[in-house]
Coordinates of C-alpha atoms in Angstrom, one line a residue:
M945 CA 18.9 -14.5 8.6
K946 CA 18.0 -10.9 7.8
S947 CA 20.1 -8.0 8.8
Q948 CA 18.4 -6.0 11.5
N949 CA 18.7 -2.7 9.5
A950 CA 17.6 -4.2 6.2
P951 CA 14.2 -2.9 5.0
D952 CA 11.4 -5.4 4.6
P953 CA 10.5 -5.4 0.9
S954 CA 7.0 -6.6 1.6
Q955 CA 6.2 -3.4 3.6
P956 CA 5.8 0.0 1.9
A957 CA 8.5 2.5 2.6
P958 CA 7.6 5.0 5.3
P959 CA 7.0 8.5 4.2
A960 CA 10.0 10.8 4.5
P961 CA 9.8 13.1 7.5
W962 CA 9.5 16.8 6.9
S963 CA 12.5 18.9 7.9
V964 CA 12.6 22.7 8.5
D965 CA 13.8 23.4 5.0
R966 CA 11.0 21.4 3.5
Y967 CA 8.4 23.3 5.5
G968 CA 10.1 26.6 4.6
R969 CA 10.0 25.8 0.9
L970 CA 6.4 24.8 1.1
L971 CA 5.4 28.1 2.8
A972 CA 7.5 30.3 0.6
G973 CA 6.2 28.7 -2.6
S974 CA 2.6 28.7 -1.5
S975 CA 2.9 32.3 -0.5
V976 CA 4.4 33.4 -3.9
L977 CA 1.7 31.3 -5.7
L978 CA -1.1 32.8 -3.6
T979 CA 0.0 36.4 -3.9
T980 CA 0.6 36.0 -7.7
V981 CA -2.9 34.5 -8.3
L982 CA -4.5 37.2 -6.1
G983 CA -2.6 39.9 -8.1
I984 CA -3.8 38.5 -11.4
V985 CA -7.4 37.8 -10.3
L986 CA -8.3 40.5 -7.8
H987 CA -5.9 43.5 -7.9
P988 CA -2.4 44.1 -9.0
A989 CA -1.5 45.5 -5.6
W990 CA -1.3 41.9 -4.4
L991 CA 1.9 41.5 -6.5
A992 CA 3.7 43.6 -3.9
G993 CA 3.4 40.6 -1.6
T994 CA 5.2 38.5 -4.2
V995 CA 8.0 41.1 -4.3
L996 CA 8.2 41.2 -0.5
I997 CA 8.4 37.4 -0.3
A998 CA 11.2 37.3 -2.9
T999 CA 13.1 40.1 -1.1
N1000 CA 12.8 38.2 2.1
L1001 CA 14.2 35.1 0.5
V1002 CA 17.2 37.0 -0.9
V1003 CA 17.9 38.7 2.5
T1004 CA 17.5 35.4 4.3
S1005 CA 20.0 33.7 2.0
L1006 CA 22.5 36.5 2.4
T1007 CA 22.3 36.8 6.2
D1008 CA 21.7 33.1 6.9
H1009 CA 19.0 34.0 9.4
C1010 CA 15.4 33.2 9.0
A1011 CA 12.7 34.0 11.5
L1012 CA 10.4 31.3 10.0
R1013 CA 13.1 28.7 10.6
D1014 CA 13.5 29.8 14.2
L1015 CA 9.7 29.6 14.7
L1016 CA 9.5 26.1 13.1
L1017 CA 12.3 24.9 15.3
R1018 CA 10.5 26.2 18.4
A1019 CA 7.3 24.4 17.2
G1020 CA 9.2 21.1 17.1
A1021 CA 10.3 20.7 13.5
K1022 CA 13.7 19.0 13.0
E1023 CA 16.8 20.0 11.0
R1024 CA 17.5 17.9 8.0
E1025 CA 20.7 16.6 9.6
D1026 CA 18.7 15.3 12.6
L1027 CA 16.4 13.3 10.3
F1028 CA 18.7 11.9 7.6
I1029 CA 22.2 10.4 7.3
P1030 CA 24.5 11.3 4.5
G1031 CA 23.2 9.7 1.3
G1032 CA 19.6 10.6 2.1
R1033 CA 18.5 7.6 4.1
I1034 CA 16.3 8.2 7.1
R1035 CA 18.0 7.7 10.5
A1036 CA 16.9 4.5 12.3
E1037 CA 15.9 6.5 15.5
V1038 CA 13.6 8.6 13.4
L1039 CA 11.9 5.6 11.9
A1040 CA 11.5 4.1 15.4
T1041 CA 9.7 7.2 16.7
S1042 CA 7.5 7.7 13.6
A1043 CA 5.1 4.8 14.1
T1044 CA 1.6 5.6 13.1
P1045 CA -1.5 4.8 15.1
D1046 CA -2.3 2.0 12.6
D1047 CA 1.1 0.5 13.5
H1048 CA 0.2 0.4 17.2
R1049 CA -3.2 -1.0 16.5
A1050 CA -1.7 -3.8 14.5
E1051 CA 0.7 -4.6 17.4
R1052 CA -2.2 -4.8 19.9
G1053 CA -4.4 -7.0 17.7
A1054 CA -7.0 -6.4 15.0
N1055 CA -9.9 -6.4 17.5
A1056 CA -8.5 -3.8 19.8
C1057 CA -10.1 -0.3 19.8

């Protein structure tokens, strides 16, 4: 008999949920990349954006306050600790609430719309 929490090896692993810090890294990295490319291709003044983003990252790390983090939390993003248990595994309650529409369609039957 299988353990209730054991993953089914025949099923693909669900994608890892995105936490606030992951969204923040994506936005910061994309912004630096975009302003750098614009500075090289269009006009060097765009490089000021890269400097401002880097300065914001330094200030954020020193003060431990980030307006983007607060905005993402208000928009419904979750903290890393709310999504993962120590060791990096996804919490069971997160997996239970992250069913995709395809999962629900399979539960109702193949012919259901």
